Amino acid sequence: MKFFSSAIAAFAFAVSALAQIDVPGAVPKNPLEPLQHRLAYAGPTGMTVSWNTYAEIKKPEVHYGENVWDLSSVAYGSSNTYETSPTWANHVTIYGLKPDTTYYYTVSHTNCYNCSEIPAYTFTTARPRGDFTPYTAAVVIDMGVMGEFGESAASEADTGAFTASDSSTMQSLSQFRDGFELLLHPGDLAYADSWLTEYLHGYLNITLDEGVEMYNLLLNQFFDEMQPVTSVRPYMVGPGNHESNCDEGGKTYNGVTYDLSICPEGQRNFTYYKNYFSMPGEESGGVDNFWYSFDHGMVHYVMIDTETDLGNGLVGDDETASGEDMDSGPFGSYENEQIDWLENDLANVDRSLTPWVIVSGHRPWYASADNDSTCANCQTAFEPLLVKYNVDMVFYGHIHMYERNDPVAYGVVDPNGLNDPSAPMYILNGLGGHYHGTDDYSLPLTEYSRYLQNETYGWSRLTFHNCTHVTHDFIASANGTVLDSATLYKNHGCSTSSSSSTSITTTSNYTSNYTANSTVPSVATVTTNAAGITGVPSIMLAVTLVTVLIAFL
């Protein structure tokens, strides 16, 4: 009888609803209803479950188990809020889990209305170091709210805008979430600070005095919209300039200057970003959500902060002294903490277990754009360490276009290209989709540029085939097609024969426009489905490139 009662209780808890409000950004009738579930790795056998509520939970709980009928394991955490926030952020970290294992979970005050199926969410812990099983990760940067209050077919005349028949980037990520195991988002998440630009442009029918409320509405709408992905996939984020404060660093419009004076204390200095997330800063020896690292199978991922804490007297663009009307950071306990941490982190990677090293940050330094858009101080701060420790690939955004660059070090293109280079390969992908639209590129393109486009929003898919080959695909959000694909080969001193299999397979449900290679290529490969550069520098290529880009204009 005791077992039967426990089973019934577990079943009741499992089927108790994970109701989500119908209108993103709206306040639920029950202020304790859990919203905006977010997952994050917490060390090799840990997972942090975060969610927001409109009222405080004194002792947040997560009930979990390997069987949906038995969620009897319980972990406890804490909640926090800040001035001007209408919600409380709840964080529960679970340690001592099995690696590469799927768990079912529900959180405090889970409710259900008209549930038609068991609604328990799931998370899967990280693959252990040394596991060379192929898998896929996703990367998105510069996204923001989709729909009525943000990017929509009506909001922006830019060529990158979605039409009524297109999927947005959020919809695309949700549609294809079974095809990737984690999502990286290095900066510019919700674009809540875009309320000022949208107000000045007449897109939002509000008054300036309603800015605080609109900021919160955009912020919470974004996380409501991300719920289908972040509730079941680790969402590993990094800081961008649009997390810094409430007004995008100030605006001058029709002769009127808007600066930090319109931002209340609760909407400055990365406040929401510090409260909404719980990244593995502590577990990796980093600092909170600003710089940290984690492992997943054969890959060591590093998130850096390009906004502040550049060290060695360098000023980040979000710091007070930058001149960008920001007042954020520093977040380290001493000036060089991030740089010292990064060197120590990279120096201690065991490449026999995690041969791939992927670094993500927000601001780029290699881009075919004007110099004001690139971050020279970031390059000075980080590039020497990325080259020294043979980082394989770097992701960043900030500039709203997509550009795949050849491996490059200190401005010099690696002569090996994608075939076992010694320099990092750089991917600029600031086309998540946002009210601001896309950015222009500059001609002539840089000598390291191999594919560029600014007309179609999308996200990046990384497929790690084994310890020597990884394929990067740019996925068009509108229809799921692959517009650009390149495979990087790196000789990490390991054997592909010990890397599970040399066969590339995919279990994702992408459109038939994408066909995986049947075998791992022995050298680097590049394919494109749209006008772009395919990677062999020559005079003929330069002429072709200019012709193609003129057609874009």
Coordinates of C-alpha atoms in Angstrom, one line a residue:
M1 CA 0.0 0.0 0.0
K2 CA 2.9 2.4 0.8
F3 CA 4.5 1.6 -2.6
F4 CA 1.2 2.1 -4.3
S5 CA 0.6 5.5 -2.6
S6 CA 4.1 6.6 -3.5
A7 CA 3.6 5.6 -7.1
I8 CA 0.3 7.5 -7.3
A9 CA 2.0 10.5 -5.8
A10 CA 4.9 10.3 -8.2
F11 CA 2.5 9.9 -11.1
A12 CA 0.4 12.9 -10.0
F13 CA 3.5 15.0 -9.7
A14 CA 4.8 13.8 -13.1
V15 CA 1.5 14.6 -14.9
S16 CA 0.9 17.9 -13.0
A17 CA 1.2 20.4 -15.8
L18 CA 4.0 22.4 -17.0
A19 CA 1.6 25.1 -18.1
Q20 CA 3.1 28.0 -20.0
I21 CA 1.2 31.3 -20.4
D22 CA -0.4 31.7 -23.8
V23 CA 0.8 35.2 -24.4
P24 CA 4.6 35.6 -24.1
G25 CA 5.4 38.4 -21.7
A26 CA 2.0 38.3 -20.0
V27 CA 1.7 37.8 -16.2
P28 CA 0.0 34.5 -15.3
K29 CA -2.9 34.3 -12.9
N30 CA -0.9 32.2 -10.5
P31 CA 2.2 34.2 -9.6
L32 CA 4.0 31.0 -8.5
E33 CA 3.5 29.3 -11.9
P34 CA 7.0 28.3 -13.2
L35 CA 8.0 30.0 -16.4
Q36 CA 11.0 30.4 -18.6
H37 CA 12.8 27.1 -17.7
R38 CA 16.5 27.3 -18.5
L39 CA 19.1 24.6 -18.2
A40 CA 22.9 24.9 -17.8
Y41 CA 25.7 22.4 -17.3
A42 CA 27.2 22.5 -13.8
G43 CA 30.4 20.5 -14.1
P44 CA 30.8 17.1 -15.6
T45 CA 28.0 15.5 -13.7
G46 CA 25.8 18.5 -12.7
M47 CA 22.9 20.4 -14.1
T48 CA 21.4 23.7 -13.1
V49 CA 17.7 24.2 -13.5
S50 CA 16.5 27.8 -13.5
W51 CA 13.1 29.3 -14.0
N52 CA 11.2 32.5 -13.2
T53 CA 8.1 33.2 -11.2
Y54 CA 6.2 36.3 -10.4
A55 CA 6.3 35.7 -6.7
E56 CA 9.1 34.5 -4.4
I57 CA 9.6 30.8 -3.7
K58 CA 11.2 30.5 -0.3
K59 CA 12.9 27.1 -1.1
P60 CA 12.8 26.2 -4.8
E61 CA 12.7 22.5 -5.6
V62 CA 13.5 20.3 -8.5
H63 CA 12.0 16.8 -8.5
Y64 CA 13.8 14.5 -10.9
G65 CA 14.5 10.9 -11.9
E66 CA 15.6 8.6 -14.7
N67 CA 12.0 7.3 -15.0
V68 CA 9.1 9.6 -15.7
W69 CA 7.0 7.6 -13.2
D70 CA 9.5 8.1 -10.4
L71 CA 10.6 11.7 -9.7
S72 CA 11.4 11.0 -6.1
S73 CA 14.8 12.6 -6.0
V74 CA 14.7 16.2 -4.9
A75 CA 17.2 19.1 -5.0
Y76 CA 16.9 22.5 -3.4
G77 CA 18.2 25.9 -4.4
S78 CA 17.6 29.6 -4.0
S79 CA 15.8 32.5 -5.6
N80 CA 16.7 36.1 -6.2
T81 CA 15.4 39.3 -7.7
Y82 CA 16.5 42.9 -8.1
E83 CA 15.1 46.4 -8.2
T84 CA 12.6 47.0 -11.0
S85 CA 12.2 43.2 -11.8
P86 CA 8.7 41.9 -11.7
T87 CA 9.9 38.3 -11.4
W88 CA 12.0 36.1 -9.2
A89 CA 14.8 33.9 -10.7
N90 CA 15.0 30.4 -9.1
H91 CA 18.1 28.3 -9.4
V92 CA 18.6 24.7 -8.4
T93 CA 21.9 22.9 -9.1
I94 CA 21.9 19.1 -9.0
Y95 CA 25.3 17.4 -8.6
G96 CA 26.3 13.8 -8.6
L97 CA 24.3 12.8 -11.7
K98 CA 25.3 10.1 -14.1
P99 CA 27.1 11.4 -17.2
D100 CA 25.3 11.3 -20.6
T101 CA 22.0 10.3 -18.9
T102 CA 18.5 11.6 -19.5
Y103 CA 16.5 12.7 -16.5
Y104 CA 12.9 13.8 -16.2
Y105 CA 12.2 16.8 -14.0
T106 CA 9.6 19.2 -12.7
V107 CA 9.9 22.2 -10.5
S108 CA 8.1 23.8 -7.6
H109 CA 4.5 24.8 -8.1
T110 CA 4.1 23.1 -11.4
N111 CA 0.5 23.2 -12.5
C112 CA -1.6 21.8 -15.3
Y113 CA -4.6 22.8 -17.2
N114 CA -6.0 20.5 -19.8
C115 CA -2.9 18.4 -20.1
S116 CA -3.1 15.7 -22.8
E117 CA 0.2 14.0 -22.1
I118 CA 2.8 13.6 -19.4
P119 CA 4.5 17.0 -19.5
A120 CA 7.7 16.4 -17.4
Y121 CA 10.6 18.1 -19.0
T122 CA 13.9 16.3 -19.6
F123 CA 17.6 17.2 -19.4
T124 CA 20.6 15.1 -20.5
T125 CA 23.9 15.5 -18.6
A126 CA 27.2 16.1 -20.4
R127 CA 29.0 13.4 -22.2
P128 CA 32.1 12.4 -20.3
R129 CA 35.6 13.6 -21.4
G130 CA 37.1 11.1 -23.8
D131 CA 33.7 10.1 -25.3
F132 CA 34.3 10.5 -29.0
T133 CA 30.8 9.7 -30.0
P134 CA 29.7 12.2 -32.8
Y135 CA 27.2 14.8 -31.7
T136 CA 25.9 18.3 -32.8
A137 CA 25.8 21.6 -31.0
A138 CA 24.0 24.8 -32.0
V139 CA 25.2 28.4 -31.8
V140 CA 23.0 31.6 -32.1
I141 CA 24.0 35.2 -31.5
D142 CA 22.2 38.5 -31.7
M143 CA 18.6 37.4 -31.6
G144 CA 16.0 39.3 -29.5
V145 CA 12.3 39.1 -29.3
M146 CA 10.3 37.8 -32.3
G147 CA 6.9 38.9 -33.2
E148 CA 4.7 41.8 -32.2
F149 CA 7.2 43.7 -30.1
G150 CA 10.4 42.8 -31.9
E151 CA 11.5 41.4 -35.2
S152 CA 8.6 40.7 -37.5
A153 CA 7.7 41.1 -41.2
A154 CA 6.2 44.5 -40.4
S155 CA 8.8 45.9 -38.1
E156 CA 11.8 46.2 -40.3
A157 CA 12.1 46.9 -44.1
D158 CA 15.6 45.3 -44.0
T159 CA 16.2 42.5 -46.4
G160 CA 16.8 40.1 -43.5
A161 CA 13.3 40.5 -42.2
F162 CA 11.1 37.4 -41.9
T163 CA 8.1 37.1 -44.2
A164 CA 4.7 35.8 -43.1
S165 CA 5.6 32.3 -44.5
D166 CA 9.1 32.1 -42.8
S167 CA 10.1 30.5 -39.6
S168 CA 11.8 32.8 -37.1
T169 CA 15.1 31.8 -35.6
M170 CA 13.4 30.8 -32.4
Q171 CA 10.9 28.7 -34.3
S172 CA 13.8 27.1 -36.3
L173 CA 15.7 26.3 -33.2
S174 CA 12.6 24.8 -31.6
Q175 CA 11.7 22.8 -34.7
F176 CA 15.2 21.3 -34.9
R177 CA 16.1 21.0 -31.2
D178 CA 16.2 17.2 -31.5
G179 CA 19.1 17.7 -33.8
F180 CA 21.5 19.3 -31.3
E181 CA 22.5 18.6 -27.7
L182 CA 23.3 22.1 -26.4
L183 CA 22.8 25.7 -27.5
L184 CA 25.5 28.4 -27.2
H185 CA 24.4 32.0 -27.2
P186 CA 27.4 34.3 -26.7
G187 CA 25.8 37.7 -26.2
D188 CA 22.9 39.9 -27.2
L189 CA 20.1 37.7 -26.0
A190 CA 16.7 39.4 -25.4
Y191 CA 17.5 42.9 -26.8
A192 CA 15.2 44.3 -24.1
D193 CA 17.1 47.5 -24.3
S194 CA 15.8 47.9 -27.9
W195 CA 12.6 49.4 -26.4
L196 CA 14.2 52.9 -26.7
T197 CA 15.0 52.5 -30.4
E198 CA 11.6 50.9 -31.2
Y199 CA 9.9 53.8 -29.2
L200 CA 11.9 56.5 -31.1
H201 CA 11.1 54.9 -34.4
G202 CA 7.4 54.8 -33.6
Y203 CA 7.2 51.0 -33.6
L204 CA 6.1 50.9 -30.0
N205 CA 3.0 52.9 -29.0
I206 CA 4.3 53.9 -25.5
T207 CA 5.6 56.9 -23.7
L208 CA 9.2 57.4 -22.5
D209 CA 7.9 57.0 -18.9
E210 CA 6.8 53.5 -19.7
G211 CA 10.4 52.4 -20.6
V212 CA 11.0 50.4 -17.5
E213 CA 7.8 48.4 -18.0
M214 CA 8.5 47.8 -21.7
Y215 CA 12.1 46.7 -20.9
N216 CA 10.6 44.1 -18.6
L217 CA 8.0 43.0 -21.1
L218 CA 10.5 42.4 -23.8
L219 CA 12.9 40.6 -21.4
N220 CA 10.2 38.2 -20.2
Q221 CA 8.7 37.7 -23.6
F222 CA 12.0 36.6 -24.9
F223 CA 12.5 34.0 -22.3
D224 CA 8.9 32.8 -22.7
E225 CA 9.6 32.4 -26.4
M226 CA 12.8 30.5 -25.7
Q227 CA 11.1 28.0 -23.4
P228 CA 10.6 25.2 -25.9
V229 CA 14.3 25.0 -26.4
T230 CA 15.8 26.1 -23.0
S231 CA 13.6 23.7 -21.0
V232 CA 15.2 20.7 -22.6
R233 CA 18.6 21.8 -23.9
P234 CA 21.4 23.4 -21.9
Y235 CA 21.4 27.1 -22.8
M236 CA 25.0 28.3 -22.4
V237 CA 25.1 32.1 -22.6
G238 CA 27.7 34.8 -22.6
P239 CA 27.5 38.6 -22.1
G240 CA 26.9 41.0 -25.0
N241 CA 26.5 44.8 -25.1
H242 CA 22.7 44.5 -25.1
E243 CA 22.8 42.9 -21.7
S244 CA 24.6 45.9 -20.3
N245 CA 21.9 48.5 -19.6
C246 CA 18.4 49.6 -20.6
D247 CA 19.1 52.1 -23.5
E248 CA 21.6 50.4 -25.9
G249 CA 24.3 52.8 -24.7
G250 CA 22.3 55.9 -25.3
K251 CA 20.7 57.5 -28.4
T252 CA 20.5 61.0 -30.0
Y253 CA 17.3 61.3 -31.9
N254 CA 15.8 64.5 -33.4
G255 CA 18.4 66.5 -31.5
V256 CA 17.5 64.9 -28.1
T257 CA 20.1 62.8 -26.3
Y258 CA 19.0 59.8 -24.2
D259 CA 21.6 58.5 -21.9
L260 CA 22.0 56.3 -18.8
S261 CA 19.9 58.8 -16.8
I262 CA 16.8 57.0 -18.1
C263 CA 18.0 53.7 -16.8
P264 CA 17.1 52.8 -13.2
E265 CA 19.6 51.0 -11.1
G266 CA 18.0 47.6 -11.7
Q267 CA 18.5 48.0 -15.5
R268 CA 22.2 48.7 -15.5
N269 CA 25.5 46.8 -15.2
F270 CA 24.2 43.5 -16.6
T271 CA 21.8 43.2 -13.7
Y272 CA 19.2 40.9 -15.4
Y273 CA 22.0 38.8 -16.9
K274 CA 23.6 38.3 -13.5
N275 CA 20.3 37.3 -12.0
Y276 CA 18.6 35.2 -14.7
F277 CA 21.4 32.7 -15.3
S278 CA 23.6 30.4 -13.3
M279 CA 26.5 29.4 -15.6
P280 CA 29.4 27.1 -14.4
G281 CA 31.7 29.9 -13.4
E282 CA 32.3 28.4 -10.0
E283 CA 32.7 24.9 -11.3
S284 CA 35.3 26.0 -13.9
G285 CA 37.2 28.5 -11.7
G286 CA 35.8 31.4 -13.8
V287 CA 33.5 34.3 -12.7
D288 CA 29.8 33.7 -12.6
N289 CA 28.1 34.1 -16.0
F290 CA 30.9 36.2 -17.5
W291 CA 33.7 33.7 -18.2
Y292 CA 33.6 30.0 -17.7
S293 CA 34.3 26.7 -19.4
F294 CA 32.8 23.2 -19.6
D295 CA 33.4 19.9 -21.3
H296 CA 30.9 17.9 -23.4
G297 CA 32.3 14.7 -24.9
M298 CA 35.3 15.4 -27.1
V299 CA 34.9 19.2 -26.9
H300 CA 36.2 21.8 -24.4
Y301 CA 34.0 24.9 -24.6
V302 CA 35.2 28.3 -23.3
M303 CA 33.0 31.4 -22.9
I304 CA 34.8 34.7 -22.6
D305 CA 33.7 38.2 -21.7
T306 CA 34.5 40.7 -24.5
E307 CA 32.6 43.5 -22.8
T308 CA 34.7 44.1 -19.7
D309 CA 37.7 42.8 -17.8
L310 CA 40.1 42.7 -20.8
G311 CA 43.1 43.1 -18.5
N312 CA 46.5 44.7 -18.9
G313 CA 45.1 48.2 -19.0
L314 CA 42.7 47.6 -22.0
V315 CA 39.2 49.0 -21.8
G316 CA 36.2 47.0 -22.7
D317 CA 33.5 48.7 -24.7
D318 CA 30.9 48.4 -22.0
E319 CA 33.0 50.0 -19.3
T320 CA 32.7 53.5 -18.1
A321 CA 35.9 54.7 -19.7
S322 CA 35.1 53.3 -23.2
G323 CA 33.0 56.4 -24.3
E324 CA 30.0 54.2 -25.3
D325 CA 27.9 55.6 -22.4
M326 CA 28.1 52.3 -20.5
D327 CA 29.0 51.8 -16.8
S328 CA 29.4 48.1 -16.5
G329 CA 32.0 46.0 -14.7
P330 CA 34.6 45.1 -13.9
F331 CA 33.6 41.7 -12.6
G332 CA 36.9 40.2 -11.7
S333 CA 38.5 40.6 -8.3
Y334 CA 41.6 42.1 -9.9
E335 CA 42.4 43.6 -13.3
N336 CA 43.9 40.6 -15.1
E337 CA 41.6 37.9 -13.6
Q338 CA 39.9 36.9 -16.8
I339 CA 43.2 36.8 -18.8
D340 CA 44.9 34.8 -16.1
W341 CA 42.0 32.4 -15.9
L342 CA 41.8 31.9 -19.7
E343 CA 45.5 31.0 -19.9
N344 CA 45.2 28.6 -17.0
D345 CA 42.1 27.1 -18.4
L346 CA 43.5 26.5 -21.9
A347 CA 46.9 25.3 -20.6
N348 CA 45.2 22.6 -18.6
V349 CA 43.0 21.1 -21.3
D350 CA 43.8 17.4 -21.8
R351 CA 43.7 17.2 -25.6
S352 CA 43.7 13.4 -25.5
L353 CA 40.3 13.6 -23.9
T354 CA 38.9 16.8 -25.3
P355 CA 40.8 17.3 -28.6
W356 CA 38.5 20.1 -29.8
V357 CA 38.6 23.5 -28.1
I358 CA 35.9 26.0 -29.1
V359 CA 36.0 29.6 -27.7
S360 CA 32.9 31.9 -27.9
G361 CA 32.6 35.6 -27.1
H362 CA 30.5 38.5 -28.4
R363 CA 32.6 41.1 -30.1
P364 CA 34.6 40.2 -33.2
W365 CA 38.0 41.3 -34.4
Y366 CA 38.1 39.6 -37.8
A367 CA 35.3 40.9 -40.0
S368 CA 34.7 42.6 -43.3
A369 CA 33.2 45.6 -41.7
D370 CA 34.3 49.1 -40.7
N371 CA 36.9 49.3 -37.9
D372 CA 34.4 50.9 -35.5
S373 CA 32.5 47.6 -35.4
T374 CA 35.4 45.4 -34.6
C375 CA 37.1 45.1 -31.3
A376 CA 40.8 45.8 -31.5
N377 CA 41.2 45.6 -27.7
C378 CA 39.5 42.2 -27.7
Q379 CA 42.0 41.0 -30.3
T380 CA 44.9 42.3 -28.2
A381 CA 43.6 40.7 -25.1
F382 CA 42.6 37.3 -26.3
E383 CA 44.3 36.3 -29.6
P384 CA 47.8 35.6 -28.3
L385 CA 46.3 32.9 -25.9
L386 CA 44.0 31.5 -28.6
V387 CA 47.0 31.0 -30.9
K388 CA 49.4 29.8 -28.2
Y389 CA 47.1 27.1 -27.1
N390 CA 45.9 26.0 -30.5
V391 CA 42.3 26.8 -30.2
D392 CA 40.4 25.2 -33.1
M393 CA 37.4 27.5 -33.7
V394 CA 36.1 30.9 -32.4
F395 CA 32.5 32.1 -32.5
Y396 CA 31.4 35.7 -32.1
G397 CA 28.6 38.1 -33.4
H398 CA 27.8 41.7 -32.7
I399 CA 28.1 42.7 -36.4
H400 CA 24.8 41.6 -37.9
M401 CA 26.0 39.5 -40.8
Y402 CA 27.4 36.0 -41.4
E403 CA 31.0 35.6 -42.4
R404 CA 33.1 32.4 -42.4
N405 CA 36.8 33.2 -42.3
D406 CA 39.7 31.0 -43.0
P407 CA 42.0 30.2 -40.0
V408 CA 44.0 33.3 -39.3
A409 CA 46.6 34.5 -36.7
Y410 CA 47.6 38.1 -36.3
G411 CA 46.0 39.0 -39.6
V412 CA 47.9 36.4 -41.6
V413 CA 45.9 33.6 -43.3
D414 CA 47.0 30.1 -42.4
P415 CA 48.5 28.6 -45.6
N416 CA 46.9 25.2 -44.7
G417 CA 43.4 26.7 -44.9
L418 CA 40.9 24.2 -43.3
N419 CA 43.4 21.3 -43.8
D420 CA 45.1 21.0 -40.4
P421 CA 45.8 24.7 -39.7
S422 CA 47.7 25.9 -36.7
A423 CA 45.6 29.1 -36.4
P424 CA 41.9 29.3 -35.2
M425 CA 39.1 29.3 -37.6
Y426 CA 36.7 32.2 -37.0
I427 CA 32.9 32.3 -37.5
L428 CA 31.0 35.6 -37.3
N429 CA 27.3 35.0 -37.0
G430 CA 25.3 38.0 -35.8
L431 CA 22.2 37.0 -37.8
G432 CA 20.0 35.6 -35.1
G433 CA 17.3 38.1 -36.1
H434 CA 16.3 41.2 -34.3
Y435 CA 14.5 44.5 -34.8
H436 CA 17.7 46.3 -35.9
G437 CA 18.0 44.3 -39.1
T438 CA 21.3 43.4 -40.8
D439 CA 24.6 45.3 -41.1
D440 CA 26.5 46.3 -44.2
Y441 CA 29.9 44.8 -45.0
S442 CA 32.9 46.8 -46.4
L443 CA 34.6 46.4 -49.7
P444 CA 37.1 45.1 -50.5
L445 CA 36.5 42.1 -48.3
T446 CA 39.4 40.9 -46.1
E447 CA 41.8 38.4 -47.5
Y448 CA 40.7 35.8 -44.9
S449 CA 37.0 36.0 -45.8
R450 CA 35.6 32.9 -47.4
Y451 CA 31.8 33.3 -47.3
L452 CA 29.7 36.3 -46.4
Q453 CA 26.0 37.1 -46.5
N454 CA 23.7 39.6 -44.8
E455 CA 20.4 38.8 -46.3
T456 CA 19.1 35.8 -44.4
Y457 CA 18.8 35.2 -40.7
G458 CA 20.1 31.9 -39.3
W459 CA 22.1 30.0 -36.8
S460 CA 25.2 27.7 -36.7
R461 CA 25.2 24.0 -36.4
L462 CA 28.4 22.3 -35.3
T463 CA 28.8 18.5 -36.0
F464 CA 31.7 16.9 -34.3
H465 CA 32.3 13.7 -36.3
N466 CA 35.3 12.5 -34.4
C467 CA 38.6 13.8 -33.0
T468 CA 39.8 15.1 -36.4
H469 CA 36.8 16.5 -38.3
V470 CA 34.1 19.0 -37.4
T471 CA 31.5 20.5 -39.9
H472 CA 30.1 23.9 -39.5
D473 CA 26.7 24.7 -41.2
F474 CA 24.9 27.9 -41.5
I475 CA 21.2 27.1 -41.2
A476 CA 18.7 29.6 -42.7
S477 CA 16.0 30.1 -40.1
A478 CA 13.3 30.8 -42.6
N479 CA 13.2 27.3 -44.1
G480 CA 16.0 25.2 -42.5
T481 CA 18.2 25.0 -45.6
V482 CA 22.0 24.9 -45.3
L483 CA 23.4 28.0 -47.0
D484 CA 27.1 27.4 -46.2
S485 CA 29.0 24.3 -45.0
A486 CA 32.6 23.8 -44.3
T487 CA 34.5 20.9 -42.7
L488 CA 37.6 21.6 -40.6
Y489 CA 40.3 18.9 -40.3
K490 CA 42.7 19.0 -37.4
N491 CA 45.3 16.5 -36.6
H492 CA 45.0 16.3 -32.8
G493 CA 47.3 13.3 -32.5
C494 CA 44.4 10.9 -32.0
S495 CA 43.1 8.1 -34.1
T496 CA 39.7 8.2 -35.8
S497 CA 39.6 4.5 -35.4
S498 CA 39.1 5.0 -31.7
S499 CA 36.6 7.7 -32.2
S500 CA 33.5 5.5 -32.4
S501 CA 33.2 5.5 -36.2
T502 CA 34.4 7.3 -39.3
S503 CA 30.8 7.4 -40.6
I504 CA 28.9 10.7 -40.4
T505 CA 25.3 10.1 -39.5
T506 CA 22.6 12.5 -38.5
T507 CA 19.4 11.9 -36.4
S508 CA 18.1 15.4 -36.8
N509 CA 15.0 16.3 -38.7
Y510 CA 16.4 19.0 -41.0
T511 CA 14.8 19.5 -44.3
S512 CA 15.8 17.3 -47.2
N513 CA 18.0 20.2 -48.6
Y514 CA 20.6 19.0 -46.2
T515 CA 22.3 15.7 -46.8
A516 CA 25.1 14.5 -44.5
N517 CA 28.3 13.1 -46.0
S518 CA 28.4 9.4 -45.9
T519 CA 31.9 9.3 -44.7
V520 CA 34.2 11.6 -43.0
P521 CA 36.3 13.5 -45.6
S522 CA 40.1 13.0 -45.3
V523 CA 40.7 16.7 -45.9
A524 CA 38.7 19.8 -45.4
T525 CA 35.6 20.4 -47.5
V526 CA 33.5 23.5 -48.3
T527 CA 30.1 23.7 -49.9
T528 CA 27.8 26.6 -50.4
N529 CA 24.2 26.9 -51.5
A530 CA 24.2 30.6 -52.1
A531 CA 26.5 33.2 -53.5
G532 CA 29.6 33.4 -51.4
I533 CA 33.3 32.6 -51.3
T534 CA 34.4 29.0 -51.2
G535 CA 37.9 29.4 -49.8
V536 CA 40.7 29.3 -52.4
P537 CA 42.4 32.7 -52.6
S538 CA 43.2 33.8 -56.1
I539 CA 42.9 36.8 -58.4
M540 CA 40.0 35.1 -60.2
L541 CA 38.3 34.5 -56.9
A542 CA 38.7 38.2 -55.9
V543 CA 37.1 39.3 -59.2
T544 CA 34.2 36.9 -58.7
L545 CA 33.7 38.0 -55.2
V546 CA 33.4 41.7 -56.1
T547 CA 31.0 40.8 -58.8
V548 CA 28.8 38.8 -56.4
L549 CA 28.8 41.5 -53.8
I550 CA 27.9 44.2 -56.2
A551 CA 24.9 42.1 -57.1
F552 CA 24.0 42.1 -53.4
L553 CA 24.0 45.8 -53.2

